[in-house]
Coordinates of C-alpha atoms in Angstrom, one line a residue:
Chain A
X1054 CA 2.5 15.8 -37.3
X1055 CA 6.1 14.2 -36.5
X1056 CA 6.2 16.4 -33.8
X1057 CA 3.6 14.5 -31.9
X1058 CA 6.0 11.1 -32.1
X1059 CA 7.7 9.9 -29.0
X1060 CA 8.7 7.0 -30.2
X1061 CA 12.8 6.4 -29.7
X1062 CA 14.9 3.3 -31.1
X1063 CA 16.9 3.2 -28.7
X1064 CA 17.1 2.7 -24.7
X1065 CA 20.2 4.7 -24.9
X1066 CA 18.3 7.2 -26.6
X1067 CA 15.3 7.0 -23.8
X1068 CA 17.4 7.5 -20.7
X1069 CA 19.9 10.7 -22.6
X1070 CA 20.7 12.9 -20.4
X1071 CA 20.3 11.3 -16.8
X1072 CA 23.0 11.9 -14.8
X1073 CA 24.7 11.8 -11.5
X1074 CA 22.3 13.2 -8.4
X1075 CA 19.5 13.4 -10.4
X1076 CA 15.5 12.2 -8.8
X1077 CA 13.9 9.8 -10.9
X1078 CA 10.3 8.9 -9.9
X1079 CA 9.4 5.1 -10.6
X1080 CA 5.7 3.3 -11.4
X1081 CA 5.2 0.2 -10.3
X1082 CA 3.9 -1.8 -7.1
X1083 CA 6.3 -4.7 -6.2
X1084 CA 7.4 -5.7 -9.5
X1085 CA 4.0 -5.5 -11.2
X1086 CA 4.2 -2.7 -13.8
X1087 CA 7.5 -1.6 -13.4
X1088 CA 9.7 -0.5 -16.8
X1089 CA 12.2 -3.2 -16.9
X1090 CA 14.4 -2.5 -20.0
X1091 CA 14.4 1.5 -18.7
X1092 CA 16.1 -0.1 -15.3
X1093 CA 18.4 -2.0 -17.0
X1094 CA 19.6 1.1 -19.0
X1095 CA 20.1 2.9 -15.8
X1096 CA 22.1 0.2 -14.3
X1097 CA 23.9 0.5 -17.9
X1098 CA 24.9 3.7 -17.4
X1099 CA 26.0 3.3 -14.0
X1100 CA 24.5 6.8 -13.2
X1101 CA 25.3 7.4 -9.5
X1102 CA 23.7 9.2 -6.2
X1103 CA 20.2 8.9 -7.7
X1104 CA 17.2 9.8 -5.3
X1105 CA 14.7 7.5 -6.2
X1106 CA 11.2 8.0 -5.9
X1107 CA 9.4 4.7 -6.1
X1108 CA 6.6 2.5 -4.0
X1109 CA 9.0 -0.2 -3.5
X1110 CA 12.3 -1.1 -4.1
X1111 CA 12.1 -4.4 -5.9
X1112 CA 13.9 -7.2 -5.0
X1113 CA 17.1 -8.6 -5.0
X1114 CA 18.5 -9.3 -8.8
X1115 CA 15.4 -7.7 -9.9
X1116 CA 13.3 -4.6 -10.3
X1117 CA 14.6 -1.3 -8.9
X1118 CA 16.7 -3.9 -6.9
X1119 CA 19.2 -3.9 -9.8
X1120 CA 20.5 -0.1 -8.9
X1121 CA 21.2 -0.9 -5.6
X1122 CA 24.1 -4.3 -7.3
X1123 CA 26.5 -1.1 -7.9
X1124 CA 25.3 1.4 -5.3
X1125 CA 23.7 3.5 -8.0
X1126 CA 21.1 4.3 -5.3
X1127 CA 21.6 7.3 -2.8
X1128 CA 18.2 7.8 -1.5
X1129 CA 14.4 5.8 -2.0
X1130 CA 11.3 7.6 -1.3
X1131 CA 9.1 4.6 -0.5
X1132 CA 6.3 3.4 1.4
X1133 CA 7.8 0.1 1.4
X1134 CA 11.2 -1.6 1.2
X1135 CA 13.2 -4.2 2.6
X1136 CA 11.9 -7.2 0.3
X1137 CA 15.7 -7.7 -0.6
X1138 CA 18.9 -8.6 1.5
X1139 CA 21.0 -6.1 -0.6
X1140 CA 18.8 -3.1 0.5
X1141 CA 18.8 -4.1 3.9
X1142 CA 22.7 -4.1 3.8
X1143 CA 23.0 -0.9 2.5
X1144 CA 20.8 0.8 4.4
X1145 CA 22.0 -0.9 8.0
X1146 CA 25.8 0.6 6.7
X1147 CA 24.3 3.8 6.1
X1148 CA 25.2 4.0 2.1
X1149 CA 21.6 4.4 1.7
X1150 CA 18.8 6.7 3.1
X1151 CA 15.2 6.0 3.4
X1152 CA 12.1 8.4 3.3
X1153 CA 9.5 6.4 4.3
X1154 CA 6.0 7.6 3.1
X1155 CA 2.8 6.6 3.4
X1156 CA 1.5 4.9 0.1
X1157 CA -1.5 7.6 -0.4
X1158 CA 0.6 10.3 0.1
X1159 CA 3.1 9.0 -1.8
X1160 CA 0.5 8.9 -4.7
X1161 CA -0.6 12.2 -3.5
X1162 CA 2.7 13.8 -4.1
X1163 CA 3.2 13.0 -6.9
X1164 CA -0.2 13.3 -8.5
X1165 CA 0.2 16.6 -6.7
X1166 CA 3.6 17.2 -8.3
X1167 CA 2.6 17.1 -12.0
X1168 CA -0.5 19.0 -11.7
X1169 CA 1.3 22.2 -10.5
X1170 CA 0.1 21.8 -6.7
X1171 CA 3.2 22.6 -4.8
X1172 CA 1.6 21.1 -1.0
X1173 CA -1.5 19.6 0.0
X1174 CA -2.8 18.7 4.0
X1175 CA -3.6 15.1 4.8
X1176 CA -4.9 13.8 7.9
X1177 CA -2.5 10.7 7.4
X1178 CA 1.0 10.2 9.8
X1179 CA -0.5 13.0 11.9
X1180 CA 1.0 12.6 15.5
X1181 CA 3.3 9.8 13.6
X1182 CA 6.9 9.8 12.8
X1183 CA 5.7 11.2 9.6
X1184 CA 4.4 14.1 10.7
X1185 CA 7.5 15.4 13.0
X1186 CA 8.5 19.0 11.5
X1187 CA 5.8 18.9 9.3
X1188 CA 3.4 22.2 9.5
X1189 CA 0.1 21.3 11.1
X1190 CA -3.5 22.6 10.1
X1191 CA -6.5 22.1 11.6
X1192 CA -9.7 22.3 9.4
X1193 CA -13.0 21.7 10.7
X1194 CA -11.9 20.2 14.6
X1195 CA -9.2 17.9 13.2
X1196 CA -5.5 18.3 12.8
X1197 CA -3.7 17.9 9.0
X1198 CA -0.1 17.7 8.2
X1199 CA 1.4 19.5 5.0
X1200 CA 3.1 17.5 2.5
X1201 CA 5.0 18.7 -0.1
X1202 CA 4.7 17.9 -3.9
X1203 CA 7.6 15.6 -5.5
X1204 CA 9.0 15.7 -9.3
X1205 CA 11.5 14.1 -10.7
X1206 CA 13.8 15.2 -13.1
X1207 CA 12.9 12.1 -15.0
X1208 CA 10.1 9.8 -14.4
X1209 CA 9.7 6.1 -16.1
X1210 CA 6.7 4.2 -16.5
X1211 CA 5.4 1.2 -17.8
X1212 CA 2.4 1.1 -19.6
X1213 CA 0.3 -1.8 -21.4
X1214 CA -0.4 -0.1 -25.2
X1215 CA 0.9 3.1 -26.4
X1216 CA -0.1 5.3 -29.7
X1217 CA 3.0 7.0 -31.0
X1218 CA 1.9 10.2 -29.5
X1219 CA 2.5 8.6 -26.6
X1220 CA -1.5 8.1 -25.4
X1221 CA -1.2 5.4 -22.5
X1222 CA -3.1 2.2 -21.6
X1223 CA -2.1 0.1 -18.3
X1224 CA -3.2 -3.3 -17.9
X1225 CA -4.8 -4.2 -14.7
X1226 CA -3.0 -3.5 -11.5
X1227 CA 0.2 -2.6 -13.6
X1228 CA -1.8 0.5 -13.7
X1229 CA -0.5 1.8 -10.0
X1230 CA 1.5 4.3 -9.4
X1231 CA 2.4 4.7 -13.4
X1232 CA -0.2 7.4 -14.1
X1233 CA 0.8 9.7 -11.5
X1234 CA 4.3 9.3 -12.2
X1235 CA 3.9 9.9 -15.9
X1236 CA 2.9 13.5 -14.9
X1237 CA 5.7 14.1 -12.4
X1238 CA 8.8 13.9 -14.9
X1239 CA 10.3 17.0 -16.1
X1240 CA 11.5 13.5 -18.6
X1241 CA 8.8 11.4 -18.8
X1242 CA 9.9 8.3 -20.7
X1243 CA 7.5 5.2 -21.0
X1244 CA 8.3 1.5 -21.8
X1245 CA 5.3 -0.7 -23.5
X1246 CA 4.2 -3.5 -24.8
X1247 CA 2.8 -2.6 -28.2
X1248 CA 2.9 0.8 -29.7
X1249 CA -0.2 1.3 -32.4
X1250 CA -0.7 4.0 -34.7
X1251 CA -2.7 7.3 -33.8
X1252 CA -6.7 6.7 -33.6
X1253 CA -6.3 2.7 -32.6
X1254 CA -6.8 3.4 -29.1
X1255 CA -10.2 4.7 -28.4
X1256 CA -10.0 8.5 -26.9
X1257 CA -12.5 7.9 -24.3
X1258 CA -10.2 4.8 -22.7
X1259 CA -6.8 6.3 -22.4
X1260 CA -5.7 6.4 -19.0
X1261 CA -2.6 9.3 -19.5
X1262 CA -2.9 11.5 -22.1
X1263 CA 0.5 11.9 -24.5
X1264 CA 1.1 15.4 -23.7
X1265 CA 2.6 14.3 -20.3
X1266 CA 5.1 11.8 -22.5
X1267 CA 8.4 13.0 -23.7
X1268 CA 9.6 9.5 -25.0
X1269 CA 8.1 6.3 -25.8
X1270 CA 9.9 2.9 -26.4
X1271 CA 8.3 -1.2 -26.9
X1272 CA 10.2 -3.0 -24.2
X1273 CA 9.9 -6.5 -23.8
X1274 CA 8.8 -7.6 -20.0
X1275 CA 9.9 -10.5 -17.9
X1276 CA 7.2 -10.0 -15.4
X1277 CA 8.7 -11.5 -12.3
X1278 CA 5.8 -12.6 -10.0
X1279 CA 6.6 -12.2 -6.3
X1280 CA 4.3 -14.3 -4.5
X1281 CA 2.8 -17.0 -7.0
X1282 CA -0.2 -17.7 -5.0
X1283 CA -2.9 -20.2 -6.6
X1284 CA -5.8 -21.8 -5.4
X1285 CA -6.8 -25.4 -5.1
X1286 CA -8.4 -27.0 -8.0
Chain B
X1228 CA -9.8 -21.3 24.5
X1229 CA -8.0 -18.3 22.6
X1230 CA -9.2 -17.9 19.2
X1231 CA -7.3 -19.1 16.0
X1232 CA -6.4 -17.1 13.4
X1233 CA -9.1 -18.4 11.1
X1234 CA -11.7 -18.3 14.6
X1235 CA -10.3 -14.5 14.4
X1236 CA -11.6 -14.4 11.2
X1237 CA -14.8 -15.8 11.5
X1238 CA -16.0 -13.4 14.1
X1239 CA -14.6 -10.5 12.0
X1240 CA -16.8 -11.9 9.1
X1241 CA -19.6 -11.1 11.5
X1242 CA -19.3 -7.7 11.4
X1243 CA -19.6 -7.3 7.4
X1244 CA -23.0 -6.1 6.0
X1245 CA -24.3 -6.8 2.9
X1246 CA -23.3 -3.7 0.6
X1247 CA -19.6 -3.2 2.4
X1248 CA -17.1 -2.2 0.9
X1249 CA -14.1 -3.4 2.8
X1250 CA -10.3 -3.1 3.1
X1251 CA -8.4 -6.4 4.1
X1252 CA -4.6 -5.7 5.5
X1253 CA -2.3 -8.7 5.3
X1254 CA -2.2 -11.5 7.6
X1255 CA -5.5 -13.1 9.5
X1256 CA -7.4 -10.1 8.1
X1257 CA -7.0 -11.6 4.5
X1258 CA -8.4 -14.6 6.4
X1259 CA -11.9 -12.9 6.8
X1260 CA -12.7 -13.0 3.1
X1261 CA -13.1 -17.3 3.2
X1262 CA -15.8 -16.3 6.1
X1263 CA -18.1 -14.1 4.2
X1264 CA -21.9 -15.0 5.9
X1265 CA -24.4 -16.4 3.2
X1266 CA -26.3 -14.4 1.7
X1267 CA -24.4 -10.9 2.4
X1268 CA -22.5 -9.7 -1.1
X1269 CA -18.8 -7.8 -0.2
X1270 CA -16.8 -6.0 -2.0
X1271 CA -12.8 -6.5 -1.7
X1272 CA -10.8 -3.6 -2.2
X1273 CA -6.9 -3.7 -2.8
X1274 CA -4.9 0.0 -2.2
X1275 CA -2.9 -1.3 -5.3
X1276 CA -5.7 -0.4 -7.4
X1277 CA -8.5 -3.1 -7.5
X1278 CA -12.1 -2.8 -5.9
X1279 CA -13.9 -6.5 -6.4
X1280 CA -10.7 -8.6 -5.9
X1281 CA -11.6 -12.3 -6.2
X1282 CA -9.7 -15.7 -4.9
X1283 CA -6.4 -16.8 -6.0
X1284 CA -6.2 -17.8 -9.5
X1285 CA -6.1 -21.6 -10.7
X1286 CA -2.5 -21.7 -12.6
X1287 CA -4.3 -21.1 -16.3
X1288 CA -5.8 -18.0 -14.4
X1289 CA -2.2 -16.5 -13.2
X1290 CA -1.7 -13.0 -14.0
X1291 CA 1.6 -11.2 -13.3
X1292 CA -0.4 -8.0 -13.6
X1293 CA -3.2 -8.9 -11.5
X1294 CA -2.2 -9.0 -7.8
X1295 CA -3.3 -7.8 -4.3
X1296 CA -1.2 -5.7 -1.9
X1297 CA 0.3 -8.1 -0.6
X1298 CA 2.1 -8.8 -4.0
X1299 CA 0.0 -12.2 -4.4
X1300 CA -1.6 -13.1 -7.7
X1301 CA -5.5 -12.7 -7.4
X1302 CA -8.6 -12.7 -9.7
X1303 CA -11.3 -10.3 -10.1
X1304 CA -14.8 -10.8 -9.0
X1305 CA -17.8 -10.0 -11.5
X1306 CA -18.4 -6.0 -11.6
X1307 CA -14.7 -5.6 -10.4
X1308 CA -12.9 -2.2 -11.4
X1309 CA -9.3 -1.1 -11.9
X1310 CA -8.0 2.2 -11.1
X1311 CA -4.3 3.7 -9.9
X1312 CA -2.8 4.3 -6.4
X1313 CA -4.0 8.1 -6.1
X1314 CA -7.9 7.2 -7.1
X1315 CA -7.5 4.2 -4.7
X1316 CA -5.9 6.2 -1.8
X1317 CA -9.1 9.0 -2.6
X1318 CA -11.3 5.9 -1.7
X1319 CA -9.4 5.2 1.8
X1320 CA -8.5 8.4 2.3
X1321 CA -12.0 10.3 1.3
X1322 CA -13.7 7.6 3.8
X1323 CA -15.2 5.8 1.2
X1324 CA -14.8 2.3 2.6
X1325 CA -17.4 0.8 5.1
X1326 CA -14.5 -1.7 7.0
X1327 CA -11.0 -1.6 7.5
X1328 CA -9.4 -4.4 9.1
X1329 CA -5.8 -4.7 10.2
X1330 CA -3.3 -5.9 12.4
X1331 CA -1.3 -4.0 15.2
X1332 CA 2.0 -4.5 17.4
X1333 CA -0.4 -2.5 20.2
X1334 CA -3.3 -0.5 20.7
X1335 CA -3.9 2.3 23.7
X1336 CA -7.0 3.5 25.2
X1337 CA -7.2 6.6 23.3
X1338 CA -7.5 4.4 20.1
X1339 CA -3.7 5.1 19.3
X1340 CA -2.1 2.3 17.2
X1341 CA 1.4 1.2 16.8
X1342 CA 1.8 -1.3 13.7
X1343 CA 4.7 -0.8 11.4
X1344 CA 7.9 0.2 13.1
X1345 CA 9.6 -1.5 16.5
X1346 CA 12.8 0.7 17.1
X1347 CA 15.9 -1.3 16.8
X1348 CA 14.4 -3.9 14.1
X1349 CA 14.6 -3.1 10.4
X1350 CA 11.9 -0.7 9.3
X1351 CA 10.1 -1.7 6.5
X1352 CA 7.7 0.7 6.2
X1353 CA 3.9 1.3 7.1
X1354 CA 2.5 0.8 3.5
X1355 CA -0.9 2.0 3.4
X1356 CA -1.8 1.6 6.7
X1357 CA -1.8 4.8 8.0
X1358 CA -3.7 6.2 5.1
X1359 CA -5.9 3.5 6.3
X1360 CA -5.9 4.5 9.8
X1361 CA -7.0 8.1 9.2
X1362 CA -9.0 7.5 6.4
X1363 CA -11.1 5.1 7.8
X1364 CA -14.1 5.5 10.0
X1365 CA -15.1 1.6 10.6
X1366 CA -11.7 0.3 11.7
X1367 CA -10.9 -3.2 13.1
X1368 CA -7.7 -4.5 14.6
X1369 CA -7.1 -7.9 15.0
X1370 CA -4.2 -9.3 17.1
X1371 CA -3.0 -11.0 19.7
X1372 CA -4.0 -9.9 23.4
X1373 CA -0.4 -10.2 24.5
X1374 CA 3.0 -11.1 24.0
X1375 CA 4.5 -14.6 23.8
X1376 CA 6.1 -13.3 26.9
X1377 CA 2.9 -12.4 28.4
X1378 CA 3.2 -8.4 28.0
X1379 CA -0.1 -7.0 27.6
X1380 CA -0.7 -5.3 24.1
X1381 CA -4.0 -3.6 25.1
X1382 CA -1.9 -0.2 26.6
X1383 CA -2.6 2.7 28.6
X1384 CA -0.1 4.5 26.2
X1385 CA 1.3 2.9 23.0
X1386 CA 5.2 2.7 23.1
X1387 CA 5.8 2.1 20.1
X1388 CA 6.1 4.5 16.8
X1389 CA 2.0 5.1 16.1
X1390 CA 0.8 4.5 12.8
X1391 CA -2.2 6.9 13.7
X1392 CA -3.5 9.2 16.5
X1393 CA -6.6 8.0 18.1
X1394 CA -8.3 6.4 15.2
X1395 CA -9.5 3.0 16.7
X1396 CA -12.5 2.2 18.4
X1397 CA -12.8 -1.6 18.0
X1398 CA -10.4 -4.1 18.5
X1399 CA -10.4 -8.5 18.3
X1400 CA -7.9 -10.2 20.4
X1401 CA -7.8 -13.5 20.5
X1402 CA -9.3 -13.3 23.9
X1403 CA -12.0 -10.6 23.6
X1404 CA -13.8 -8.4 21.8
X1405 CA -13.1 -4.7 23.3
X1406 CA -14.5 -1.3 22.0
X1407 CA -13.0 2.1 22.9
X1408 CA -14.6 4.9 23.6
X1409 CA -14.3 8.0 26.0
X1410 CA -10.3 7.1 27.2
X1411 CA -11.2 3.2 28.2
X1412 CA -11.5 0.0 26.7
X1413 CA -14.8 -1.8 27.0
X1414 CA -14.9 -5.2 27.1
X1415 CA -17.9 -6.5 25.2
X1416 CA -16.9 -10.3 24.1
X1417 CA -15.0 -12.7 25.5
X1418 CA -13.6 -15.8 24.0
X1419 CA -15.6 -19.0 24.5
X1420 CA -13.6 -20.4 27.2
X1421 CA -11.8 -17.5 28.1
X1422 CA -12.6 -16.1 32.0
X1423 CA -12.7 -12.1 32.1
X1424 CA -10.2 -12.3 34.8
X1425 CA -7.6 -13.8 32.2
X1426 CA -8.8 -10.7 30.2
X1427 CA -8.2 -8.4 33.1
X1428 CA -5.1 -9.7 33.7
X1429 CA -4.0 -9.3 30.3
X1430 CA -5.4 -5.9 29.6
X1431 CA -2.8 -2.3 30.8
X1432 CA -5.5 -0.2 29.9
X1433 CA -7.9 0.7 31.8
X1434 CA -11.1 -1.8 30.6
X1435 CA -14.9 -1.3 32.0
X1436 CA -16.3 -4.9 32.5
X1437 CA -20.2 -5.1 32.3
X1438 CA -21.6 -7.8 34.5
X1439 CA -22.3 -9.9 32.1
X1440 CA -20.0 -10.3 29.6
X1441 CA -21.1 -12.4 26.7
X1442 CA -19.2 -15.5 24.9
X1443 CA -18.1 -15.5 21.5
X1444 CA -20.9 -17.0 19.1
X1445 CA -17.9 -18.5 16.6

């Protein structure tokens, strides 16, 4: 039974064996449901020339924006970036690339990527920067692009509850890209909330399943809020 | 009298239907939710993965993992549902939603649009919107008719980058309400207040004005 428990003790132990040049794929949107303490242990090891697949970028101080302090960051895969002054630097003195890629197919790729799909046609960025060099399909009177697949040689992910065989729950919109990039990982390493024993979490409500989890840790989250917006009472 | 952002809005909320499903880019198309008609139940749905979104929360209601995609803290309506970004974008892009609205930099009269990427400037990226764009059947874009400067945004050919390939068929200036169809715009609102020669004068594009063209009911 032991061998179905993912659970590490360390964050050392749930980053071993990133290194230098490697592609990690990222969940999160903005800075909601993003694995804070497995960024931190990144930026820890100072691993170096990382392509990183990831919606966003974070923010300066914050988020994926914490790679970019020691130019840990050699390439982002995003459909958005720019929230941060550091990134904007970087990329304007050419230290660091950017693929931008449409949110869905960003999803799509790497949904695509860990269910063994190697390309897929999309009708989005067609006759758009996207789509320049990209083989073109039509089906049924209308013109697709091929996109490739993406994995990662490691893929973190936050998740709300965990069992120790690494079953997931996501909270809300935390949920995002975290699923998808749970099944992308060649690594798959996941930072929660609250781990509970086997058979807690009801079978018919997990959202990943464990066998796409390699390692599990409890983090503890700060949960930065980018635009605190409230209504009046 | 051009229209305001939140006049924009208003006549966008005349579009929605009771039973819609609708997307809501960022900007004066999140405007269009205060404007919903009496009577007519909508549903929000936010690419980030959250179909029913409600209003912001009060400060007990703040959620760090509840938010739109715009990264603002929101609420869920009753019946609401959470899912993640590749079920979402199979919504958008599996034409699922009834409305898209969203804003534009310029729009052409083969119903190009150029939204997310002015050469030169810093590129932030196009989001979702040109999942949107393609995905999307019921499509309107909301901006202004022209430039501060005057320069038309209603094109014969988009200069900019497009965000998608003849994909739009309605769009709400300001000034007018325009379709496009077969290579032209169609002018079939104007603002109240506005002349259609102002609208001529402001429109590259080819436009097709009927002889009567009808104000704005705002």
């Amino acid at each position: 039974m032991s061998g179905f428990n993912k659970v590490v003790n360390s964050y050392q132990e749930a980053m071993a064996g990133l290194s230098d040049d490697m592609t990690v794929i990222a969940g999160g949107f903005g800075l909601c449901g993003i694995p804070e303490g497995l960024i931190a242990e990144i930026r820890h090891k100072q691993t170096k020339g990382l392509t990183v697949v990831s919606n966003n970028c974070g923010v300066d101080n914050f988020g994926l924006g914490l790679l970019l302090i020691d130019k840990q960051i050699k390439k982002m895969v995003s459909s958005y970036v720019g929230e941060n002054a550091l990134f904007e630097k970087q990329l304007l003195s050419g230290e660091l690339e950017v693929e931008l890629t449409p949110q869905g197919t960003l999803a799509e790729k790497m949904r695509a990527g860990g269910a063994g799909i190697p390309a897929f046609y999309t009708a989005t960025g067609y006759g758009t920067p996207v789509g320049e060099g990209k083989e073109v399909r039509e089906f049924n009177g209308r013109k697709y692009i091929m996109e490739e697949a993406i994995q990662g040689d490691f893929a973190i992910v936050k998740a709300w509850k965990a069992d120790t065989f690494g079953n997931l729950v996501y909270r809300k919109t935390a949920r995002n890209f975290n699923p998808m990039a749970a099944t992308a990982g060649k690594i798959t390493v996941v930072e929660v909330e609250e781990i509970v024993q086997p058979g807690e979490l009801d079978p018919d409500a997990i959202h990943t399943p464990g066998i796409y989890v390699d390692r599990l840790i409890k983090g503890s989250f700060e949960k930065v809020i980018e635009q605190r917006t409230v209504r009046q009472a | 009298m051009a229209l305001s952002r939140e006049q924009l809005a208003m006549r966008v909320a005349q579009e929605l239907q009771d039973g819609y499903y609708v997307n809501l880019g960022i900007g004066i198309p999140t405007l269009v939710a205060n404007y919903v008609p009496q009577g007519i139940d909508v549903m929000l749905q936010s690419e980030n993965g959250l179909l029913g979104m409600g209003p912001f929360p009060n400060e007990q209601e703040i959620d760090a993992d509840l938010i739109n995609a715009g990264k603002q803290t929101v609420t869920m309506a009753t019946g609401a549902v959470l899912f993640d970004s590749a079920e979402s974008f199979a919504m958008i892009r599996g034409g699922h939603v009834d409305l898209t609205v969203l804003g534009a930099f310029e729009v052409d009269v083969n119903g190009n649009i150029a939204s997310y990427m002015i050469p030169g400037k810093l590129v932030k990226g196009m989001g979702g919107a040109m999942d949107l764009v393609a995905g999307a059947d019921n499509i309107i874009v909301t901006m202004t008719h022209a430039s501060k400067h005057g320069e038309s945004k209603l094109l014969a050919n988009c200069t900019l980058p497009l965000t998608g390939q003849g994909c739009i068929k309605k769009v709400l200036t300001d000034l007018a309400f325009i379709e496009i169809k077969q290579g032209k715009f169609h002018l079939l609102e104007r603002a109240p207040g506005v002349s259609v020669e102002e609208i001529i004068k402001l429109t590259d594009g080819e436009l097709v004005v009927p002889e009567h063209v009808p104000e704005m009911n705002i």
